[in-house]
Coordinates of C-alpha atoms in Angstrom, one line a residue:
Chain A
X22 CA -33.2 7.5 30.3
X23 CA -35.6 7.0 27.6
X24 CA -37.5 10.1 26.0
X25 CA -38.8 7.9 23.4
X26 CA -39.0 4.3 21.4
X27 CA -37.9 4.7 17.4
X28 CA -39.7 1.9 15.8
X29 CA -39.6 2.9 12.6
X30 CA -35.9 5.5 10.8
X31 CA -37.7 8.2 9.2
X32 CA -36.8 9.1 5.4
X33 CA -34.1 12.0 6.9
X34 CA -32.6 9.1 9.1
X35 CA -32.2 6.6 6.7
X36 CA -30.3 8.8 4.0
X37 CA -28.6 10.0 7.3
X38 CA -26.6 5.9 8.1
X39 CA -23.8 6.1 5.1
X40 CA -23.0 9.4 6.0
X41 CA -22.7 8.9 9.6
X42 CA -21.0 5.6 8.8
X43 CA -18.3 7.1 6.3
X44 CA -17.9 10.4 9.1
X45 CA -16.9 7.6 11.4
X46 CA -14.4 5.6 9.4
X47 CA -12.7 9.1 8.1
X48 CA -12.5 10.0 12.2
X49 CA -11.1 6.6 12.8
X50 CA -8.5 6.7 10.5
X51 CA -7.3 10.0 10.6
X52 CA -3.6 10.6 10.6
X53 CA -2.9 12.7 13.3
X54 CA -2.5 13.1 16.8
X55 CA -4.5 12.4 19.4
X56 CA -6.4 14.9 21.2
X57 CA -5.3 13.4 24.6
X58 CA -7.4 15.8 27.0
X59 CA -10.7 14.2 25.0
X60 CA -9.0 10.9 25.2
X61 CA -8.2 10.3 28.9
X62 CA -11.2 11.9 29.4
X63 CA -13.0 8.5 27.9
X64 CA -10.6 6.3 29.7
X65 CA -11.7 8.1 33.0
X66 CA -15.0 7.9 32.3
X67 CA -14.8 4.2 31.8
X68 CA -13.2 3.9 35.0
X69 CA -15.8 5.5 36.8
X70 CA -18.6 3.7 35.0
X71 CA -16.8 0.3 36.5
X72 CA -16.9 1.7 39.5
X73 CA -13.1 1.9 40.0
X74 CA -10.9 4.4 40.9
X75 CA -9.2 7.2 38.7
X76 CA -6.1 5.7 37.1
X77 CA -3.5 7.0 38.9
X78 CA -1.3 7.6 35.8
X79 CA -2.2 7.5 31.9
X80 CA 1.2 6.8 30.1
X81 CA 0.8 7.6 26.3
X82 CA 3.4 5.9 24.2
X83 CA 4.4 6.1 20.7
X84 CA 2.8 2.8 18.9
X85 CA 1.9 -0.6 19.5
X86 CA 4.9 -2.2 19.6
X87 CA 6.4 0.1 22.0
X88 CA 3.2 0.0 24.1
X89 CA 3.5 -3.6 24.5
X90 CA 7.0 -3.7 25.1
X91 CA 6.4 -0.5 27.5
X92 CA 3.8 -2.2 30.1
X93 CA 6.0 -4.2 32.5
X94 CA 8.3 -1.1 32.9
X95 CA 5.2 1.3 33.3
X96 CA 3.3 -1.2 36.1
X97 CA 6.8 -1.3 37.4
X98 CA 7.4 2.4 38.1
X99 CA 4.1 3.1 39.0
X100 CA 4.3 0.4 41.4
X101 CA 7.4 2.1 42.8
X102 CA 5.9 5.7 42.8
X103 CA 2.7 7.2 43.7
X104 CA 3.8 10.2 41.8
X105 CA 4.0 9.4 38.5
X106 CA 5.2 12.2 36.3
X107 CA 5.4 12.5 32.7
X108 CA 9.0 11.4 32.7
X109 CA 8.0 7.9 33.3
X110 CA 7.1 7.3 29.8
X111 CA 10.6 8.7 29.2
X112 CA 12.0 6.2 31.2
X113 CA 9.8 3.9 29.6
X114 CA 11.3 4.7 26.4
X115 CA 14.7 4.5 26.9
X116 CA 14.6 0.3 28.8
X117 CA 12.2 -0.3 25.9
X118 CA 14.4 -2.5 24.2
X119 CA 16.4 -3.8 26.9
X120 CA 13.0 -5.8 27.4
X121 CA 12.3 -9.5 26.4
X122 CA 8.6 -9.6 25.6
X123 CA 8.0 -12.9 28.1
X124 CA 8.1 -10.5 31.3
X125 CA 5.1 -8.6 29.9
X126 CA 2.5 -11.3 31.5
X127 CA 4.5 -11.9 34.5
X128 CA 4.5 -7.9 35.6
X129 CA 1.4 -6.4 34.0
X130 CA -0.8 -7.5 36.7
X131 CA -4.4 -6.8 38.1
X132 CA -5.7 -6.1 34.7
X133 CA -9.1 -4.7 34.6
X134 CA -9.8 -4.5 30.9
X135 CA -13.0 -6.2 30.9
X136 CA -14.7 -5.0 33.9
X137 CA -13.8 -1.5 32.3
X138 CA -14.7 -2.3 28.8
X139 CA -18.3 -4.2 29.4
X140 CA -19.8 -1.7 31.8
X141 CA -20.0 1.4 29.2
X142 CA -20.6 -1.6 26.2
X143 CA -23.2 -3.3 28.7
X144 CA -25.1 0.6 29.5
X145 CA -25.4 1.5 26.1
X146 CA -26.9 -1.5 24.7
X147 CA -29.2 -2.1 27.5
X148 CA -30.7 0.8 26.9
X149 CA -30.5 0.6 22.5
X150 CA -32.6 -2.4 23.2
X151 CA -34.9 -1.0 25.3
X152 CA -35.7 1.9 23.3
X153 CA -35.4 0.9 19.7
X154 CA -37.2 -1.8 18.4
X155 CA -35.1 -5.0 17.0
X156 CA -35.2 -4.3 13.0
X157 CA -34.7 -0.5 13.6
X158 CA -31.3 -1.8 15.5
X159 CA -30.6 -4.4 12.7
X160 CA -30.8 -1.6 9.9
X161 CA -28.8 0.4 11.7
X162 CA -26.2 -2.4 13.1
X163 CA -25.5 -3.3 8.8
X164 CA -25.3 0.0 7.7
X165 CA -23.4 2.1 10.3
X166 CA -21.6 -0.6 12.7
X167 CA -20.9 -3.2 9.9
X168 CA -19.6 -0.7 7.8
X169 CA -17.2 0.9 10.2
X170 CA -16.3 -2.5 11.2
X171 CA -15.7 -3.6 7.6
X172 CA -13.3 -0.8 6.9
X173 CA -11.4 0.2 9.8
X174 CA -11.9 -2.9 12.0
X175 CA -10.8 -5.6 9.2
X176 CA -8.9 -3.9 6.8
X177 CA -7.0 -1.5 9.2
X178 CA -7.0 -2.5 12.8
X179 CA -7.0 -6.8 12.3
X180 CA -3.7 -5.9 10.1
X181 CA -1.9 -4.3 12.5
X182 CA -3.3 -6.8 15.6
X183 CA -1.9 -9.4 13.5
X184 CA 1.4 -8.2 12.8
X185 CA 2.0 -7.2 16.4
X186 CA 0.7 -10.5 17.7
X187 CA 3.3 -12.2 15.4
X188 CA 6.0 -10.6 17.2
X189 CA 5.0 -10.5 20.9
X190 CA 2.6 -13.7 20.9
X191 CA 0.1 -14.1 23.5
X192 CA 1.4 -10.7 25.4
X193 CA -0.9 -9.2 22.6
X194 CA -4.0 -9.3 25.5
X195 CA -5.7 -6.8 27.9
X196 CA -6.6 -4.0 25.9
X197 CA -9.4 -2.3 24.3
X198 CA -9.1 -1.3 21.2
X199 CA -10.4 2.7 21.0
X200 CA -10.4 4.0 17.2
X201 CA -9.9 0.5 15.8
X202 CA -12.9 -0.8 17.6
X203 CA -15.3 2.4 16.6
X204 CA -17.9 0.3 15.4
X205 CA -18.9 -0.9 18.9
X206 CA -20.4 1.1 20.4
X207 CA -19.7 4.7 19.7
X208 CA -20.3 4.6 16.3
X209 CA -23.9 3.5 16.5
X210 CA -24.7 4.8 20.0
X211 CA -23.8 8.7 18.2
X212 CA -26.0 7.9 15.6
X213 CA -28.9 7.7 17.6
X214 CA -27.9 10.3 19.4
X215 CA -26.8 12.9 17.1
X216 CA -29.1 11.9 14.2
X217 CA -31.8 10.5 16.1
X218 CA -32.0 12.7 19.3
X219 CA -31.8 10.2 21.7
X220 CA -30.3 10.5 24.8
X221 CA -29.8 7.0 26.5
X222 CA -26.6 6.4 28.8
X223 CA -25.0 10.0 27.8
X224 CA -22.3 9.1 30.0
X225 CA -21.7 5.8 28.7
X226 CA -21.8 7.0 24.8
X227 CA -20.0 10.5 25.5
X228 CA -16.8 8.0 26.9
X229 CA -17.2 5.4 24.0
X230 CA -16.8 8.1 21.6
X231 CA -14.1 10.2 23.8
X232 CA -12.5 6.7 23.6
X233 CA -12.1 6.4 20.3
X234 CA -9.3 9.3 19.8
X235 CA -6.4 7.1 20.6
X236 CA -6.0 3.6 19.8
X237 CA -5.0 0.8 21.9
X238 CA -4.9 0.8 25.3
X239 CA -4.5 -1.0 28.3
X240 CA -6.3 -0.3 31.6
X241 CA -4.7 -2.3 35.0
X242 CA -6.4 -1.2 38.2
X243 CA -3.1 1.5 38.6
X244 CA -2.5 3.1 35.5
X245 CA -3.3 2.8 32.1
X246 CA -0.9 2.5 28.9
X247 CA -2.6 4.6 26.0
X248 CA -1.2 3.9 22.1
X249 CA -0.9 7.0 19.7
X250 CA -2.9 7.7 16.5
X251 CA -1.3 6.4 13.7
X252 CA 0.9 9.3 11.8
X253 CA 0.3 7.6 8.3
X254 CA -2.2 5.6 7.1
X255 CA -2.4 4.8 3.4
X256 CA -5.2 2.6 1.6
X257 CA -6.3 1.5 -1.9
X258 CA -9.8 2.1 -3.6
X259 CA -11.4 -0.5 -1.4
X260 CA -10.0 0.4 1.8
X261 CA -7.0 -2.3 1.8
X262 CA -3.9 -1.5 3.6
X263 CA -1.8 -0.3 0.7
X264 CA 1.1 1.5 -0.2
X265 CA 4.3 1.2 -2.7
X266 CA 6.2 3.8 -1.1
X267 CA 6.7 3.0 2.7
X268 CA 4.7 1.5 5.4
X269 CA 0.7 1.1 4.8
X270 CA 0.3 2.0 8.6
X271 CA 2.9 3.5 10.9
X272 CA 3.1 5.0 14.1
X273 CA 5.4 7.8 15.7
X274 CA 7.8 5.8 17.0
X275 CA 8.8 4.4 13.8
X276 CA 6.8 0.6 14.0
X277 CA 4.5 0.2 10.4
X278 CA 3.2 -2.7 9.0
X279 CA 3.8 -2.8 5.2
X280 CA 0.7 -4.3 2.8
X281 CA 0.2 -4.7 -0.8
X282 CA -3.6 -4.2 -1.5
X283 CA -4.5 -5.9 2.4
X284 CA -1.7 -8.4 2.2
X285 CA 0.8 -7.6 4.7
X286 CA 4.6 -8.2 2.9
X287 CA 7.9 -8.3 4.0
X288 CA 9.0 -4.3 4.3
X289 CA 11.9 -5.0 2.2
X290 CA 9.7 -5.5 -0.9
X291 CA 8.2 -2.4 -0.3
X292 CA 11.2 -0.1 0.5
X293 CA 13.9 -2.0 -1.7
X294 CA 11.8 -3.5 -4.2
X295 CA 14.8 -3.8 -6.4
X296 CA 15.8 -6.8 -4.0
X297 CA 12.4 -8.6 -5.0
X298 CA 13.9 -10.9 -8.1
X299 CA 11.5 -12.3 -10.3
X300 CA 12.6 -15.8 -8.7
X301 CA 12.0 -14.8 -5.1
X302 CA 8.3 -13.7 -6.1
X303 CA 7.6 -16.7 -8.1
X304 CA 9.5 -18.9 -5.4
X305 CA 6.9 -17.5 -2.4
X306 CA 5.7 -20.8 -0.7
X307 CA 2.7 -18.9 0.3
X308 CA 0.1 -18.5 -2.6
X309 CA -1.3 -14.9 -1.2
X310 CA 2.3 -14.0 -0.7
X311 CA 2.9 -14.8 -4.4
X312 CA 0.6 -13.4 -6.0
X313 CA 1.4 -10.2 -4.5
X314 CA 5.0 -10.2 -5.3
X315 CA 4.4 -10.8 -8.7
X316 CA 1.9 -7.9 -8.6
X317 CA 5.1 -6.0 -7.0
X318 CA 7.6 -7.1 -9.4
X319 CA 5.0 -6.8 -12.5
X320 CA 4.9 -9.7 -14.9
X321 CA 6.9 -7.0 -17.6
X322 CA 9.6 -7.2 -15.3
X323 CA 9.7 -10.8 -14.7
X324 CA 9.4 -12.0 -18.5
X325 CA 11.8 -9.1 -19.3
X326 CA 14.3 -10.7 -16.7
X327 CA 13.1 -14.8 -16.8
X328 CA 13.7 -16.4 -19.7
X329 CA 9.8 -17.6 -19.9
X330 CA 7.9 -19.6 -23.0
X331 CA 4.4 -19.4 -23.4
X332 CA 3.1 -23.6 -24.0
X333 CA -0.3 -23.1 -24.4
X334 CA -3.2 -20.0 -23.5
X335 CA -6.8 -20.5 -22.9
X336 CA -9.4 -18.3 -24.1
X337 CA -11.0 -18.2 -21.1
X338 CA -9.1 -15.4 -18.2
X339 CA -10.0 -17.5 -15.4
X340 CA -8.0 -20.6 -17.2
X341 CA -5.3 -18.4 -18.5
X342 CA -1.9 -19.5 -20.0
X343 CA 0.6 -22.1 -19.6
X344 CA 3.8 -20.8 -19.2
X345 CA 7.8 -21.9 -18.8
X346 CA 9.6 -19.6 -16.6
X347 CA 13.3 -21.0 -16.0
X348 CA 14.0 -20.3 -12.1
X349 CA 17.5 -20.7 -10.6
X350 CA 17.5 -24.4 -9.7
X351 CA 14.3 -25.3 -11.7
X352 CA 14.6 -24.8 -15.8
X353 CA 11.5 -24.9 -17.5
X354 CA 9.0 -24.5 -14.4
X355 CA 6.5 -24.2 -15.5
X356 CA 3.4 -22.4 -14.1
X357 CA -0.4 -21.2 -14.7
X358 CA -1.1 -17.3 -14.9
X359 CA -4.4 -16.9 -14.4
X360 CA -7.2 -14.8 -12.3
X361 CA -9.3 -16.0 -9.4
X362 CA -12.5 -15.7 -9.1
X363 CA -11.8 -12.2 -7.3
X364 CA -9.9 -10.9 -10.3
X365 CA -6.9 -11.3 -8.3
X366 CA -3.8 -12.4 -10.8
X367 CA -3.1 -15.7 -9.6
X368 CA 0.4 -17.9 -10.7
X369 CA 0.0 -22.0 -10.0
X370 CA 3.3 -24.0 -10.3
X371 CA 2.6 -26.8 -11.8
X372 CA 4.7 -30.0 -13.9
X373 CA 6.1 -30.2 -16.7
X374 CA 3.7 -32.7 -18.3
X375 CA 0.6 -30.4 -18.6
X376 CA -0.1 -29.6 -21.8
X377 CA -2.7 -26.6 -21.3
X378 CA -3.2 -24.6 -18.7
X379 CA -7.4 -26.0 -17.9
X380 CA -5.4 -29.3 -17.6
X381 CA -2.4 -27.6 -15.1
X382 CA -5.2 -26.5 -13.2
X383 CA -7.3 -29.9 -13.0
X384 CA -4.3 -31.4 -11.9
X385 CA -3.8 -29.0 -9.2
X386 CA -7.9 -30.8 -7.8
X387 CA -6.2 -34.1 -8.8
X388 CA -8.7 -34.1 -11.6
X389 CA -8.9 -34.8 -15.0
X390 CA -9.1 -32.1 -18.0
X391 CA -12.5 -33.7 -18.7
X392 CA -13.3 -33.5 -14.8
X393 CA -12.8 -30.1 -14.0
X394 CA -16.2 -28.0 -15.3
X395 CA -16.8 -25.3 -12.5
X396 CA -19.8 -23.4 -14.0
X397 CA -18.6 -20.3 -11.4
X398 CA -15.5 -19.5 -9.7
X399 CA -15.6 -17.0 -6.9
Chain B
X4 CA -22.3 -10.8 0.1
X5 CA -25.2 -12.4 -1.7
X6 CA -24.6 -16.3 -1.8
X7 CA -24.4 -18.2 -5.6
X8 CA -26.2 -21.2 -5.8
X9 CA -24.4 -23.9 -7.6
X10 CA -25.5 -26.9 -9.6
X11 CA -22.9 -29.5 -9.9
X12 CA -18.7 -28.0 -9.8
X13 CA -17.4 -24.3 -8.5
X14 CA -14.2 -23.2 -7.6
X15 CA -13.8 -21.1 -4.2
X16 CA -10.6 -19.6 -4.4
X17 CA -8.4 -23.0 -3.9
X18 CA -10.6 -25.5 -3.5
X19 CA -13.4 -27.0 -5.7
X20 CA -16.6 -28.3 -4.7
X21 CA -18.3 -31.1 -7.0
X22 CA -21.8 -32.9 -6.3
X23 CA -21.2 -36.3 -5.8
X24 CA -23.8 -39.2 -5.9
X25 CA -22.9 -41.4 -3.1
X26 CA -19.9 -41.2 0.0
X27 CA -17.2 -43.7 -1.0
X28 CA -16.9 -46.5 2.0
X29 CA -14.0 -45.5 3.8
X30 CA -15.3 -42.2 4.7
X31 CA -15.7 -41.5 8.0
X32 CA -18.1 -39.2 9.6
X33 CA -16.2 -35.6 11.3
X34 CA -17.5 -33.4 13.6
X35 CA -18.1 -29.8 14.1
X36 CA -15.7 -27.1 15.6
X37 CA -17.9 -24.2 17.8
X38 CA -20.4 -25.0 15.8
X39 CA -18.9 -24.9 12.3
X40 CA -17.6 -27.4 9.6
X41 CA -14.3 -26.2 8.1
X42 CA -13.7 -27.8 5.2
X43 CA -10.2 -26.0 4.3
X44 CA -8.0 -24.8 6.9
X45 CA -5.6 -21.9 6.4
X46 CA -2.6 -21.1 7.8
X47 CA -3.5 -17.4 8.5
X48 CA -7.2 -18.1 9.1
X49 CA -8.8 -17.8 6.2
X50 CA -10.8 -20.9 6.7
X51 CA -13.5 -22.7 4.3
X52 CA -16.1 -23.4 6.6
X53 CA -20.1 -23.6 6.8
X54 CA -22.6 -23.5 9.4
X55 CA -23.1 -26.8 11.1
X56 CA -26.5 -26.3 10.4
X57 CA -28.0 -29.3 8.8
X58 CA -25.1 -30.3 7.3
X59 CA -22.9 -33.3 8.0
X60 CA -18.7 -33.5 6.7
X61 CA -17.3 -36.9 6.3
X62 CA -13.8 -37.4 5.7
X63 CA -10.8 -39.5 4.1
X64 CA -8.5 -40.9 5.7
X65 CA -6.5 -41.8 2.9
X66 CA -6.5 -38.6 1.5
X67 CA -6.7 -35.5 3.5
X68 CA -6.8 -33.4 0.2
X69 CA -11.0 -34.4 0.1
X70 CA -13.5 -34.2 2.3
X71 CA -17.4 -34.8 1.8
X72 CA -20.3 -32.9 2.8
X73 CA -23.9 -34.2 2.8
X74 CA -26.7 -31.7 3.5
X75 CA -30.2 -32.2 3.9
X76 CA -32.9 -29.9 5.8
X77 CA -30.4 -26.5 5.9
X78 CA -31.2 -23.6 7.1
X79 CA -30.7 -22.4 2.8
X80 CA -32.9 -23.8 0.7
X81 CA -32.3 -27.6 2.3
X82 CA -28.5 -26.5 1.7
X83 CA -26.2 -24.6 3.6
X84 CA -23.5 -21.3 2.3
X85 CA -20.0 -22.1 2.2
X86 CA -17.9 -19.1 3.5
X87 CA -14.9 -17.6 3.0
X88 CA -13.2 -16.2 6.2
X89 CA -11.5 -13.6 5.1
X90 CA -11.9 -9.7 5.1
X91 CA -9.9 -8.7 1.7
X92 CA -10.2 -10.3 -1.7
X93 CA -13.4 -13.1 -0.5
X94 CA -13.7 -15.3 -2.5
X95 CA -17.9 -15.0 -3.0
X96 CA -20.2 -17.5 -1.1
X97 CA -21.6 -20.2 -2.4
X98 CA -24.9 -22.0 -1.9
X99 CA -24.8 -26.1 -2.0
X100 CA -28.1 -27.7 -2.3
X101 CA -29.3 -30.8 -0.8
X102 CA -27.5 -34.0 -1.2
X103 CA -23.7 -35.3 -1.1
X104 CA -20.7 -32.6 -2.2
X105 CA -16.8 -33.6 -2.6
X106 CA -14.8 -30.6 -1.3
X107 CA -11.6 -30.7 -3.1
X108 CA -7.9 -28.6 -1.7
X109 CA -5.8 -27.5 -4.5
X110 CA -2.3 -28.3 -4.9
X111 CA 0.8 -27.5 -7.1
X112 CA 3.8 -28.8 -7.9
X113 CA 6.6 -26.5 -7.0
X114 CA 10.8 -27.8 -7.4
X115 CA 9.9 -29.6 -3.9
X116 CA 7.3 -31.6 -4.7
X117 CA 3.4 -31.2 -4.9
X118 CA 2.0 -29.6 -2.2
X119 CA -1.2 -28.2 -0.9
X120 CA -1.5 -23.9 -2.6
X121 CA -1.5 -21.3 0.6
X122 CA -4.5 -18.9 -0.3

């Protein structure tokens, strides 16, 4: 219960958020594996905070692909067994891809997810609120939560989500999200208790933060299906998935997404780049796809390969050049290289009767040269 | 991300926003999704959108390219911040004051044809 109200972060607890912040986002995205003792030891705890019963088996598997696939076998066999051993995720493993993911919904039943997950989020900010006073919360919210969120929720976790959710669809459900969701709550609710010395739902924050050492997983009212750390994480200078040498993310069992700077990419431009052609890059339909297979192929590469033809250039960056690039099937394309207003380098198809590239690009609004001012581009 | 207030043309990331003096006739008056105005869809949700917060979004039917925006008595200076949903590379925020906006999609014209760019 409450020992005090913090209206007011001292000097000491100010200069304290960043480095709690940045502690939590290296913890999150550590590349190794989990401590499973600490781990089920949060999942328990959540259980009991619900008011349920102790899972009768925690089945760890290898990544998030084979964890999804993994679930109808696992509510299966512990369905069948009261005594589930650690052979099941053996089993699990080996019918993993004798699976189609449509039986996934159908036999992962009785899913308690949210009843587990909202008792320890409800406990800790019930109490946050009652003891700390709504700007002390805010600051802290923006610079520790936000932060964590930013960098490990958005740039790491929402990648990976993503990808997976492409391939198994709406099975992607039920879950909470341990290290990927470390912004809420553990990574504030430590804060005030390990910089602040408050002690408000101990039980509650000790099992949000014990939580956090795996990723994924996904309680039912029997068992519960627990994802792996990731074995190799690999980001650029602002905390983007990236990697030109294998996958940005991958797990144990093999599964990776593969990103250029936060764009996810096919994984054959990453580990056979030599099968990117200058044409395949500049024929992406998608614009963010594009872009970064030029970036992979590198514009040396491509006018070193492309016959191309430079029709006009623009002293301004952020209009850039005119160029003809002749692509199988399409002699003299001809396209804008430019920058957004990110910095990002940018390539616009365009036709052949622009004569600059400002004009190219106030065709691309369906405007006139004369039309097309913008006094800033962001 | 600190929003930047604009006069009378930007450019956020692929589409362009101009100020406009009056809505042309065929217009026709949109409304909000959960609360929000998204004035350029994208395919992996990287949306274009603003609080439906004194602001209004009129559309084309002619032309789905261009839609309209009129603001008045927004939560931002009588305006309202146009946002960019998406976590990596954001194209900045932008500020549109009072009055009537054109909200133009970019397209290009690839060996199939002109068609709307994929930020």
């Amino acid at each position: 219960m409450a020992t005090k109200k913090i209206t007011k972060l001292t000097t000491e607890q100010t200069s304290a958020l960043k480095t709690h912040a940045d502690a939590w986002i290296a913890r999150a995205l550590e590349e190794r594996p989990a401590r499973r003792d600490i781990a089920e030891r949060g999942i328990r705890a959540y259980y009991r905070i619900a008011g349920l019963a102790d899972p009768r088996a925690i089945v760890w598997m290898p990544g998030p692909w084979s964890s999804l696939l993994a679930r109808p076998d696992v509510a299966r066999l512990v369905d069948a067994s009261a005594q589930v051993s650690a052979q099941v995720s053996d089993q699990v493993h080996d019918q993993v891809h004798d699976q189609v993911s449509d039986q996934v919904s159908a036999q992962v039943h009785d899913q308690v997810h949210a009843q587990v997950y909202a008792q320890v989020s409800a406990q800790v900010s019930a109490q946050v609120y009652d003891q700390v006073r709504d700007q002390v919360h805010a600051q802290v919210s923006a610079q520790v939560r936000d932060q964590v969120y930013d960098l490990v929720y958005d740039q790491v976790y929402a990648q990976v989500r993503d990808q997976v959710d492409a391939q198994v669809g709406s099975d992607w459900t039920s879950y909470v999200g341990g290290a990927g969701w470390a912004g809420w709550p553990a990574a504030w609710a430590t804060y005030y208790r390990d910089v602040c010395g408050m002690s408000f739902a101990p039980e509650a924050t000790q099992a949000a933060e014990d939580a956090t050492e795996s990723w994924w997983w996904w309680p039912t009212r029997t068992h519960v299906v627990v994802c792996e750390r990731p074995c190799r994480i690999r980001r650029d200078d602002r905390g983007r998935l990236h990697s030109a040498d294998g996958a940005a993310i991958q797990w144990p069992d093999g599964w990776g997404v593969y990103c250029w700077h936060g764009r996810r990419v096919p994984k054959e431009w990453i580990l056979h780049p030599e099968t990117l052609t200058p044409s395949v890059a500049l024929g992406q339909t998608n614009a963010d796809l594009r872009s970064a297979a030029v970036e992979i192929v590198g514009w040396p590469r491509i006018l070193a390969e492309l016959p191309t033809r430079v029709i006009a250039r623009d002293p301004n960056p952020q209009i850039g050049e005119l160029l003809s690039v002749d692509l199988p099937g399409s002699p003299d394309q001809r396209c804008v290289r430019t920058v957004c207003g990110t910095g990002r380098p940018v390539v616009l198809l365009t036709s052949r009767e622009m004569r600059t590239p400002r004009e190219a690009i106030a065709r691309s609004y369906g405007l006139t040269e004369e039309q097309y001012q913008p006094e800033v581009r962001t | 991300m600190e929003p930047k207030k604009i006069d009378q043309q930007a450019a956020q990331g692929d589409i362009l926003i101009r100020r406009i003096t009056a809505l042309p006739p065929a217009a026709k008056r949109a409304e909000p999704t959960n609360g929000r105005h998204i004035v350029a869809h994208s395919e992996t949700g990287h949306h274009h959108y603003l609080e439906a917060v004194g602001v209004e979004r009129w559309t084309d039917p002619s032309n789905p390219l261009v839609c309209y925006l009129r603001m008045e008595g927004g939560p931002v200076d009588g305006g309202a911040v146009l946002t960019h949903a998406r976590p990596y590379d954001t194209h900045a925020p932008l500020l549109l004051g009072e009055g009537w906006w054109e909200i133009r999609r970019q397209v290009e014209m690839t060996p199939e044809g002109w068609r709307e760019v994929m930020d």
